[in-house]
Coordinates of C-alpha atoms and ligand atoms in Angstrom, one line a residue:
M71 CA -11.1 11.6 -28.3
S72 CA -11.3 15.0 -29.7
F73 CA -11.5 17.9 -27.2
L74 CA -15.0 18.9 -28.7
F75 CA -16.3 15.4 -28.0
R76 CA -14.7 15.5 -24.4
R77 CA -16.6 18.6 -23.7
Q78 CA -19.9 17.2 -25.0
H79 CA -19.2 14.2 -22.9
L80 CA -18.5 16.4 -19.9
A81 CA -21.7 18.3 -20.3
F82 CA -23.7 15.1 -20.1
I83 CA -21.7 13.9 -17.1
S84 CA -21.9 17.0 -15.2
R85 CA -25.8 16.8 -15.3
C86 CA -25.5 13.7 -13.5
R87 CA -22.8 14.3 -10.9
P88 CA -21.0 17.2 -9.4
F89 CA -17.5 16.2 -11.0
S90 CA -16.4 14.4 -14.2
S91 CA -14.5 11.1 -13.6
V92 CA -10.9 11.0 -15.0
G93 CA -11.3 9.6 -18.5
R94 CA -9.0 8.4 -21.2
A95 CA -8.9 11.7 -22.9
D96 CA -7.5 13.2 -19.7
V97 CA -5.0 10.5 -19.4
D98 CA -3.9 11.0 -22.9
Y99 CA -3.5 14.6 -22.3
F100 CA -1.2 14.2 -19.2
R101 CA 1.0 12.0 -21.1
T102 CA 1.8 14.7 -23.6
F103 CA 4.0 16.2 -20.8
L104 CA 4.5 13.4 -18.1
P105 CA 6.6 10.5 -18.4
T106 CA 5.1 7.1 -18.2
H107 CA 6.3 6.3 -14.6
A108 CA 4.6 9.6 -13.4
I109 CA 1.1 8.6 -14.3
L110 CA -0.6 5.6 -12.6
T111 CA -4.0 4.6 -14.0
T112 CA -6.3 1.7 -13.8
L113 CA -8.2 3.0 -16.9
P114 CA -7.5 0.9 -20.0
N115 CA -5.0 2.9 -22.0
D116 CA -2.8 2.5 -25.0
S117 CA 0.3 3.2 -23.1
G118 CA -0.4 0.5 -20.3
S119 CA -2.4 0.6 -17.1
V120 CA -1.7 -0.9 -13.7
A121 CA -3.6 -3.3 -11.5
P122 CA -6.1 -1.7 -9.0
A123 CA -4.0 -2.9 -6.1
E124 CA -1.1 -0.8 -7.2
L125 CA -3.2 2.4 -6.3
D126 CA -4.2 1.1 -2.8
V127 CA -1.2 3.1 -1.1
Y128 CA -2.8 6.3 -2.6
N129 CA -6.4 5.4 -1.9
R130 CA -6.0 4.2 1.6
D131 CA -4.9 6.5 4.6
W132 CA -2.3 5.7 7.2
M133 CA -5.0 4.3 9.7
G134 CA -6.7 2.2 7.3
K135 CA -10.0 4.2 8.0
Y136 CA -10.5 6.0 4.8
T137 CA -10.6 4.5 1.2
G138 CA -10.9 6.3 -2.1
R139 CA -11.8 5.2 -5.6
A140 CA -9.3 7.2 -7.5
T141 CA -8.5 5.5 -10.9
T142 CA -5.6 7.8 -11.7
V143 CA -2.6 9.2 -9.7
V144 CA -0.2 11.9 -11.4
K145 CA 3.1 12.8 -10.0
P146 CA 4.3 16.0 -11.6
R147 CA 8.1 16.9 -11.5
S148 CA 7.7 20.7 -11.6
T149 CA 5.4 23.6 -10.8
E150 CA 4.8 24.1 -14.6
E151 CA 3.5 20.5 -14.8
V152 CA 1.5 20.9 -11.6
S153 CA -0.1 24.1 -13.2
K154 CA -0.9 22.3 -16.5
I155 CA -2.7 19.5 -14.8
V156 CA -4.8 21.9 -12.5
R157 CA -5.6 24.1 -15.6
W158 CA -7.0 21.1 -17.4
C159 CA -8.8 19.8 -14.4
N160 CA -10.5 23.1 -13.8
E161 CA -11.6 23.4 -17.5
Y162 CA -13.0 19.9 -17.5
D163 CA -14.5 19.9 -14.0
I164 CA -12.3 17.1 -12.5
A165 CA -11.7 17.2 -8.7
I166 CA -8.2 16.9 -7.5
V167 CA -6.9 15.7 -4.1
P168 CA -3.3 16.9 -3.5
Q169 CA -1.3 14.2 -1.6
G170 CA 1.9 14.5 0.3
G171 CA 3.2 11.6 2.3
N172 CA -0.3 10.5 3.1
T173 CA 0.3 10.4 6.8
G174 CA -2.4 12.7 7.6
L175 CA -4.8 11.4 10.5
V176 CA -8.2 12.9 9.2
G177 CA -8.6 11.5 5.9
G178 CA -7.8 14.8 3.9
S179 CA -5.4 13.1 1.4
I180 CA -7.8 10.4 0.5
P181 CA -10.5 11.1 -2.3
V182 CA -14.1 10.8 -1.1
N183 CA -15.0 9.5 -4.7
D184 CA -12.8 9.0 -7.7
E185 CA -11.0 12.4 -7.7
L186 CA -7.6 12.6 -9.5
I187 CA -4.8 12.2 -6.9
L188 CA -2.1 14.6 -7.5
S189 CA 1.0 13.5 -5.7
L190 CA 3.9 15.7 -4.9
A191 CA 6.3 12.9 -4.4
N192 CA 8.5 13.7 -7.4
M193 CA 8.7 17.3 -6.5
N194 CA 11.5 16.6 -4.1
K195 CA 14.5 18.9 -4.7
V196 CA 16.0 21.6 -2.3
R197 CA 16.1 24.7 -4.3
S198 CA 18.5 26.7 -2.0
F199 CA 19.8 27.0 1.5
D200 CA 21.5 29.9 3.0
P201 CA 23.4 28.8 6.1
V202 CA 23.9 32.3 7.3
S203 CA 20.2 33.3 7.5
G204 CA 19.0 29.6 7.9
I205 CA 16.5 30.3 5.1
L206 CA 15.6 27.0 3.2
I207 CA 13.8 27.1 -0.1
T208 CA 12.6 23.7 -1.3
D209 CA 10.0 21.8 -3.4
A210 CA 6.7 21.0 -1.6
G211 CA 7.4 17.1 -1.9
C212 CA 10.7 16.8 0.1
I213 CA 10.3 14.5 2.9
L214 CA 10.8 16.2 6.5
Q215 CA 13.5 13.7 7.6
E216 CA 15.4 14.4 4.3
L217 CA 15.3 18.2 4.8
T218 CA 16.4 17.6 8.4
D219 CA 19.5 15.6 7.0
Y220 CA 20.1 18.1 4.2
I221 CA 20.7 21.0 6.7
A222 CA 22.2 19.1 9.6
P223 CA 25.7 19.5 8.3
H224 CA 25.0 23.2 8.2
N225 CA 24.2 23.0 12.0
H226 CA 20.6 23.9 11.4
I227 CA 17.5 22.0 12.3
M228 CA 13.9 22.1 11.0
P229 CA 11.6 24.0 13.2
I230 CA 9.1 21.1 13.1
D231 CA 9.5 17.5 14.2
L232 CA 6.8 14.8 14.3
G233 CA 6.5 11.0 14.5
A234 CA 5.7 10.8 10.7
K235 CA 8.9 12.6 9.8
G236 CA 10.2 9.7 7.7
S237 CA 7.2 9.9 5.2
C238 CA 5.3 13.4 5.6
Q239 CA 6.4 16.1 3.2
I240 CA 7.1 19.7 4.0
G241 CA 4.1 20.6 1.6
G242 CA 1.8 18.4 3.6
N243 CA 3.1 19.9 6.9
V244 CA 2.2 23.3 5.6
A245 CA -1.1 22.3 4.3
T246 CA -2.0 20.8 7.6
N247 CA -0.2 23.5 9.6
A248 CA 1.5 20.5 11.6
G249 CA 2.4 21.2 15.2
G250 CA 4.5 18.3 16.5
L251 CA 7.2 18.2 19.0
R252 CA 9.0 21.5 18.6
L253 CA 6.2 23.9 18.7
L254 CA 6.9 24.8 22.2
R255 CA 10.3 26.1 21.2
Y256 CA 10.0 27.3 17.7
G257 CA 6.4 28.3 17.3
S258 CA 3.9 27.2 14.6
L259 CA 4.4 27.2 10.8
H260 CA 2.5 30.4 10.6
G261 CA 5.6 32.1 12.1
S262 CA 8.3 30.0 10.5
V263 CA 7.1 29.8 6.9
L264 CA 8.4 32.8 5.1
G265 CA 6.8 32.3 1.7
L266 CA 4.9 29.8 -0.6
E267 CA 4.6 29.0 -4.2
V268 CA 1.1 27.8 -4.8
V269 CA -0.8 26.6 -7.7
L270 CA -4.2 28.1 -7.7
A271 CA -7.3 26.2 -8.8
D272 CA -7.2 27.7 -12.4
G273 CA -3.6 26.8 -12.7
T274 CA -2.2 30.2 -12.1
V275 CA 1.1 30.2 -10.1
L276 CA 1.2 32.4 -7.1
D277 CA 4.7 33.2 -6.5
Q278 CA 5.2 34.3 -3.0
L279 CA 8.4 32.4 -2.4
T280 CA 10.2 35.3 -0.7
A281 CA 13.1 34.9 1.7
L282 CA 12.2 38.0 3.7
R283 CA 11.8 37.9 7.4
K284 CA 9.8 41.1 7.4
D285 CA 7.3 42.1 4.6
N286 CA 4.3 44.3 5.6
T287 CA 3.1 44.9 2.1
G288 CA -0.6 44.4 2.5
Y289 CA -2.4 41.2 3.2
D290 CA -0.4 38.2 4.1
I291 CA -2.0 35.8 1.7
K292 CA 0.4 32.8 2.3
Q293 CA -1.2 32.4 5.7
L294 CA -4.4 31.2 4.0
F295 CA -2.7 28.3 2.5
I296 CA -1.1 27.2 5.8
G297 CA -3.7 24.8 7.3
A298 CA -5.9 25.0 4.2
E299 CA -5.5 21.2 3.6
G300 CA -5.2 21.6 -0.3
T301 CA -8.5 23.2 -0.5
L302 CA -7.4 26.6 -1.6
G303 CA -4.4 25.9 -3.7
I304 CA -1.5 23.2 -4.3
V305 CA 1.6 24.1 -2.6
T306 CA 4.5 23.5 -4.7
G307 CA 7.3 25.4 -3.0
V308 CA 8.1 26.5 0.6
S309 CA 10.5 29.1 2.0
I310 CA 11.1 28.3 5.7
L311 CA 13.2 29.7 8.5
T312 CA 15.4 27.1 10.2
P313 CA 16.8 27.7 13.6
A314 CA 20.5 27.1 14.4
A315 CA 20.8 23.5 15.9
P316 CA 21.3 23.5 19.5
Q317 CA 24.9 22.7 20.8
A318 CA 23.4 20.2 23.4
S319 CA 20.2 18.5 23.7
N320 CA 19.1 16.3 26.6
N321 CA 16.1 14.5 27.6
V322 CA 14.5 12.7 30.6
V323 CA 11.3 10.6 31.2
L324 CA 9.8 11.1 34.4
A325 CA 7.2 8.8 36.1
L326 CA 4.5 10.5 38.1
P327 CA 2.2 9.1 40.8
H328 CA -0.9 11.3 39.9
F329 CA -2.0 13.2 37.0
D330 CA -2.6 16.2 39.4
N331 CA 1.3 16.6 39.6
V332 CA 1.5 17.3 35.9
L333 CA 0.8 21.0 36.1
P334 CA 2.9 21.8 39.2
L335 CA 5.7 19.9 37.6
Y336 CA 5.3 21.8 34.4
R337 CA 5.4 25.1 36.4
K338 CA 8.6 24.0 38.2
V339 CA 10.2 22.8 34.9
K340 CA 9.6 26.0 33.1
R341 CA 10.9 28.1 35.9
S342 CA 14.1 25.9 36.6
L343 CA 15.0 25.2 32.9
S344 CA 13.8 28.6 31.5
E345 CA 15.3 29.2 28.2
I346 CA 16.6 25.7 27.5
L347 CA 13.2 23.9 27.9
S348 CA 12.2 22.7 24.4
A349 CA 9.6 20.1 25.0
F350 CA 7.2 18.9 27.6
E351 CA 5.3 15.9 26.5
F352 CA 2.7 13.9 28.3
I353 CA 2.0 10.1 28.1
D354 CA -0.7 8.5 30.3
R355 CA -0.1 5.1 31.7
T356 CA -2.2 3.2 29.0
A357 CA -0.3 5.0 26.2
Y358 CA 3.0 4.3 27.9
D359 CA 2.3 0.6 28.4
L360 CA 1.2 0.2 24.9
A361 CA 4.3 2.0 23.6
V362 CA 6.4 -0.4 25.6
K363 CA 4.3 -3.3 24.5
H364 CA 4.9 -2.8 20.8
G365 CA 8.6 -2.1 21.2
Q366 CA 8.6 1.7 20.8
G367 CA 11.6 3.0 22.5
R368 CA 13.0 2.2 25.9
G369 CA 11.0 2.5 29.1
L370 CA 11.9 2.7 32.8
S371 CA 12.3 -0.5 34.8
D372 CA 9.2 -2.2 36.2
E373 CA 10.2 -1.1 39.6
D374 CA 10.6 2.6 38.6
V375 CA 7.0 2.7 37.0
A376 CA 5.2 0.8 39.6
G377 CA 2.2 3.0 40.9
A378 CA 2.9 5.7 38.1
Q379 CA -0.4 7.1 36.7
C380 CA 1.3 9.0 34.0
F381 CA 4.6 10.2 32.4
V382 CA 6.3 13.4 31.0
L383 CA 9.1 13.7 28.6
V384 CA 11.1 16.7 29.2
E385 CA 13.7 17.9 26.6
T386 CA 16.3 20.6 26.9
S387 CA 18.1 22.3 23.9
G388 CA 20.8 24.9 24.6
G389 CA 24.2 26.3 23.7
R390 CA 26.6 24.7 26.4
R391 CA 26.4 21.1 27.5
E392 CA 27.8 21.4 31.0
H393 CA 25.5 24.4 31.7
D394 CA 22.3 22.5 30.6
E395 CA 23.1 19.3 32.2
E396 CA 24.0 21.2 35.5
K397 CA 20.5 22.7 35.3
L398 CA 18.8 19.5 34.5
N399 CA 20.5 17.5 37.3
D400 CA 19.6 20.3 39.8
L401 CA 16.1 20.1 38.7
L402 CA 16.0 16.3 39.2
A403 CA 17.7 16.4 42.6
E404 CA 15.2 19.0 43.7
L405 CA 12.2 16.9 42.4
L406 CA 13.3 13.7 44.1
D407 CA 14.5 15.4 47.4
A408 CA 11.4 17.3 47.9
E409 CA 9.3 16.5 50.9
N410 CA 6.2 15.7 48.6
P411 CA 8.1 14.6 45.4
L412 CA 6.2 15.4 42.3
I413 CA 7.7 12.4 40.6
L414 CA 8.4 8.8 41.5
S415 CA 11.4 8.2 39.3
G416 CA 13.0 9.3 36.0
V417 CA 15.5 8.3 33.4
L418 CA 17.9 10.7 31.9
S419 CA 19.4 9.8 28.5
Q420 CA 23.2 9.5 28.7
N421 CA 24.0 9.3 25.0
P422 CA 22.4 9.9 21.7
A423 CA 21.0 6.3 21.4
Q424 CA 19.4 6.7 24.8
F425 CA 18.1 10.2 23.6
S426 CA 16.6 8.8 20.6
S427 CA 15.2 5.9 22.5
L428 CA 13.2 8.0 25.1
W429 CA 11.9 10.1 22.3
A430 CA 10.7 6.9 20.5
L431 CA 8.6 6.1 23.6
R432 CA 6.6 9.3 23.1
E433 CA 6.7 9.6 19.2
G434 CA 5.9 5.7 18.8
V435 CA 2.7 5.9 20.7
T436 CA 0.7 6.8 17.5
E437 CA 2.2 3.8 15.8
A438 CA 1.8 1.4 18.8
I439 CA -2.0 2.3 18.8
S440 CA -2.2 1.3 15.1
K441 CA -0.5 -2.0 15.8
E442 CA -2.9 -2.7 18.7
G443 CA -6.2 -1.9 17.0
K444 CA -8.3 0.7 15.1
A445 CA -8.1 4.0 16.4
Y446 CA -10.7 6.9 16.9
K447 CA -8.5 10.0 17.1
Y448 CA -9.5 13.2 18.7
D449 CA -6.9 15.7 18.6
I450 CA -8.0 18.5 20.9
S451 CA -7.0 21.7 22.7
I452 CA -8.4 22.1 26.0
P453 CA -7.3 23.8 29.3
L454 CA -4.3 21.6 30.8
D455 CA -6.2 20.8 33.9
K456 CA -9.0 19.2 32.0
F457 CA -6.7 16.6 30.3
K458 CA -7.4 13.7 32.5
V459 CA -11.2 14.8 33.1
V460 CA -11.8 14.4 29.3
V461 CA -10.0 11.0 29.1
D462 CA -11.8 9.7 32.2
A463 CA -15.3 11.1 31.1
T464 CA -14.8 9.4 27.6
R465 CA -14.0 6.0 29.2
E466 CA -16.9 6.2 31.7
H467 CA -19.2 7.2 28.8
L468 CA -18.2 4.1 26.7
A469 CA -18.3 1.8 29.9
E470 CA -21.9 3.0 30.5
R471 CA -22.8 1.9 27.0
N472 CA -21.0 -1.5 27.6
L473 CA -18.5 -0.7 24.8
I474 CA -15.4 -1.5 26.8
G475 CA -14.0 -4.9 26.2
E476 CA -11.5 -7.1 24.2
H477 CA -13.9 -7.1 21.2
A478 CA -15.2 -3.5 21.4
V479 CA -13.1 -0.6 22.9
K480 CA -9.9 -2.0 24.2
H481 CA -8.2 1.2 25.5
V482 CA -9.0 4.8 26.1
M483 CA -5.9 7.1 26.6
G484 CA -4.4 10.4 26.3
Y485 CA -1.1 11.8 25.4
G486 CA 0.1 15.0 23.7
H487 CA 1.9 18.2 23.7
V488 CA 1.1 19.7 27.3
G489 CA 3.3 22.8 26.5
D490 CA 0.8 23.5 23.7
G491 CA -2.4 22.6 25.6
N492 CA -3.0 19.7 22.9
L493 CA -4.1 16.5 23.9
H494 CA -4.2 13.3 21.8
L495 CA -7.4 11.6 22.9
N496 CA -7.2 8.1 21.5
I497 CA -9.9 5.3 21.7
C498 CA -8.4 2.0 20.5
A499 CA -11.0 -0.5 19.4
A500 CA -10.8 -4.1 17.9
E501 CA -12.8 -2.6 14.8
Y502 CA -14.2 0.6 13.5
T503 CA -18.1 0.2 14.3
Q504 CA -20.8 2.6 13.8
E505 CA -22.0 2.0 17.4
I506 CA -18.7 3.2 18.9
Q507 CA -18.6 6.1 16.4
D508 CA -22.2 7.1 17.6
A509 CA -21.1 6.8 21.3
L510 CA -18.1 9.1 20.7
E511 CA -19.9 11.8 18.6
P512 CA -21.0 14.3 19.4
F513 CA -20.2 13.2 22.9
V514 CA -16.5 14.2 22.5
Y515 CA -17.1 17.4 20.6
E516 CA -19.8 18.6 23.2
L517 CA -17.3 17.9 26.0
V518 CA -14.6 20.0 24.3
A519 CA -16.9 22.8 23.3
S520 CA -17.9 22.9 27.0
Y521 CA -14.3 23.9 27.8
R522 CA -14.3 26.4 24.9
G523 CA -11.6 24.0 23.4
S524 CA -10.6 23.2 19.7
I525 CA -11.9 20.0 18.2
S526 CA -8.7 19.9 16.2
A527 CA -5.6 21.3 17.6
E528 CA -3.1 20.2 14.9
H529 CA -4.3 17.4 12.6
G530 CA -6.8 19.5 10.8
I531 CA -10.6 18.7 9.9
G532 CA -10.0 16.7 6.6
A533 CA -12.9 14.5 5.9
A534 CA -13.3 13.5 9.5
K535 CA -14.5 16.5 11.1
T536 CA -16.4 18.5 8.6
H537 CA -19.6 18.0 10.4
A538 CA -18.2 19.0 13.7
L539 CA -16.5 22.4 12.5
H540 CA -19.3 24.4 14.1
Y541 CA -18.1 23.3 17.7
S542 CA -15.0 25.4 17.3
K543 CA -15.9 28.0 14.7
D544 CA -18.9 30.4 14.8
E545 CA -21.3 30.9 11.9
V546 CA -19.6 34.1 11.0
S547 CA -16.3 32.4 10.7
I548 CA -17.6 29.4 8.7
E549 CA -19.4 31.7 6.3
L550 CA -16.1 33.7 5.6
M551 CA -14.5 30.4 5.0
R552 CA -16.9 29.5 2.5
K553 CA -16.5 32.8 0.7
L554 CA -12.8 32.3 0.7
K555 CA -13.2 28.9 -0.8
A556 CA -15.5 30.4 -3.4
L557 CA -13.0 33.1 -4.2
F558 CA -10.0 30.8 -4.5
D559 CA -11.7 27.7 -6.0
P560 CA -15.0 28.9 -7.7
R561 CA -15.7 25.5 -9.3
G562 CA -14.7 23.6 -6.1
I563 CA -12.3 21.2 -7.7
L564 CA -9.6 21.4 -5.0
N565 CA -10.1 18.7 -2.4
P566 CA -13.9 18.6 -2.3
K567 CA -15.6 17.6 0.9
K568 CA -12.6 18.4 3.1
I569 CA -12.8 21.1 5.9
L570 CA -16.1 22.5 4.6
E571 CA -19.1 20.1 4.0
Ligands
LIG40 C1 3.0 8.5 13.5 C2 2.4 9.8 13.1 C3 2.6 10.9 14.0 C4 2.1 12.2 13.7 N1 2.3 13.2 14.5 C5 2.0 14.5 14.4 C6 2.2 15.7 15.2 O1 2.9 15.5 16.2 N2 1.6 16.8 14.8 C7 0.9 17.0 13.6 O2 0.5 18.1 13.4 N3 0.6 15.9 12.9 C8 1.1 14.7 13.2 N4 0.6 13.6 12.4 C9 -0.1 13.9 11.2 C10 0.6 14.0 9.9 O3 1.7 13.3 9.9 C11 0.8 15.5 9.6 O4 -0.6 16.2 9.3 C12 1.5 15.8 8.4 O5 1.8 17.4 8.2 C13 0.9 15.4 7.0 O6 1.9 15.6 5.9 P1 1.7 14.6 4.6 O7 2.8 15.0 3.8 O8 1.8 13.2 5.0 O9 0.4 15.1 4.1 P2 -0.9 14.1 3.6 O10 -1.2 13.2 4.6 O11 -0.5 13.5 2.3 O12 -2.0 15.3 3.3 C14 -2.4 15.9 4.5 C15 -3.4 17.0 4.0 O13 -2.6 18.2 3.2 C16 -3.0 18.2 1.8 N5 -1.8 18.3 1.3 C17 -0.6 17.5 1.2 N6 0.3 18.1 0.5 C18 -0.1 19.1 -0.1 C19 0.4 20.2 -0.9 N7 1.7 20.2 -1.4 N8 -0.4 21.2 -1.2 C20 -1.6 21.4 -0.9 N9 -2.1 20.4 0.1 C21 -1.4 19.4 0.3 C22 -3.9 16.9 1.6 O14 -4.7 17.0 0.4 C23 -4.5 16.6 2.8 O15 -5.7 17.3 3.1 C24 1.2 12.3 12.6 C25 1.0 11.2 11.8 C26 1.5 10.1 12.0 C27 1.2 8.9 11.2

């Protein structure tokens, strides 16, 4: 197909629908610079096409909730190849969905129609690491766990850690501004990302891949791409500050008789452990039982957890093992000896295997829920003292509508990052149904808004929450977001219908 014909064809299509579908001419063009294995297409093609089922892993999200209809996935190996693809798509009005590890929980990485999927999986090389400054410069498609393993021999750790670390990519982490388990200690990616390389909507490469800790030369443009979920540009390179690995890490899981004890416990733990406290995670009883049921990590004995309403996982990371262990043991003794103990029992990890096992209990909750049923996920920021109120109110609301039961909503639970004020409210049902969806929304959003909370603390807006953005952002902010989108992506080809409706 000649380019001229392609344009006429496009003019016809664009009258009928907002974007052009990927066609044979597009695939032929991609083949001029991408190897065969870097293009998966179901379109009939001289160079071969794949069965539709081969695209399922790209067209379906981690939860099995969102399904796209992409006919083609491209996997560029370099920034230059990303730029060529994006330039072409911008010219011919083809919408693109950037995709990292596809572990996002709000449908952001899945096409809403038949957009082209641009997978960063083949951009997986570390560009440089400086063991003195701890600055890592890497392709966006590197998997978080692999980066962790890469810098471990240099005694450094990644500033973020999350349950999906074996699959999620650093570019996806940046695009979602992922929080995770280390935010309490190392802060958000807005602080630790030092620079980015981004392919803009017209194919221009924005090179802000600096390794400077300080740079006050005008607007800090890279911040806009952190958490933009691929709607403003495609992140191809990341410069990130990695902290020195702690010399000693310990963790303990504590069983609490009442939720009311969580906040006094948090205060006490912060005071006693001060600089060595690195995580304070909350798991309610339902979430804990599900994690244990589905073999996620090791729990306490049945005797220890009898009567426990909830659990917290405390992690310490410090410079000297004896010092840290002494502090932790003192704290535990104080907690158990008190006249009105805040905890019922606790288990302290004794070796690296137990350390991982206790963490698996908390990190594995998301996976346990997905094994148990279909999850309605609300990732909210609310005042700490409202964690239980929100979970209970949601459960009661569903019960009033007769939606609790083995064939409807099986469990309502809360877990999350207490240190960051972030609760994962999860409703685990037998199936996704409109009735449950309608019962939950806008109920949950209105509840969150009544506490001036955020409807998305760390997972983003994606496709799941575009209609609810106004609960956490005022009209002025949303209007500015629209203007920024129009400025960065005038033709709207980058991840359409995500974040903004
Ligand atoms: C078991 C489990 C535990 C999780 N725990 C946490 C947690 O503790 N904290 C947390 O914040 N999240 C968590 N998540 C959610 C998810 O893992 C994160 O959002 C993660 O950062 C997504 O990375 P990814 O590479 O999989 O991105 P994807 O899912 O592929 O994409 C997510 C979004 O980013 C965009 N995107 C991806 N790569 C790029 C790129 N290079 N350039 C531009 N845009 C891009 C996509 O278009 C999409 O909008 C968890 C998920 C699972 C399954």
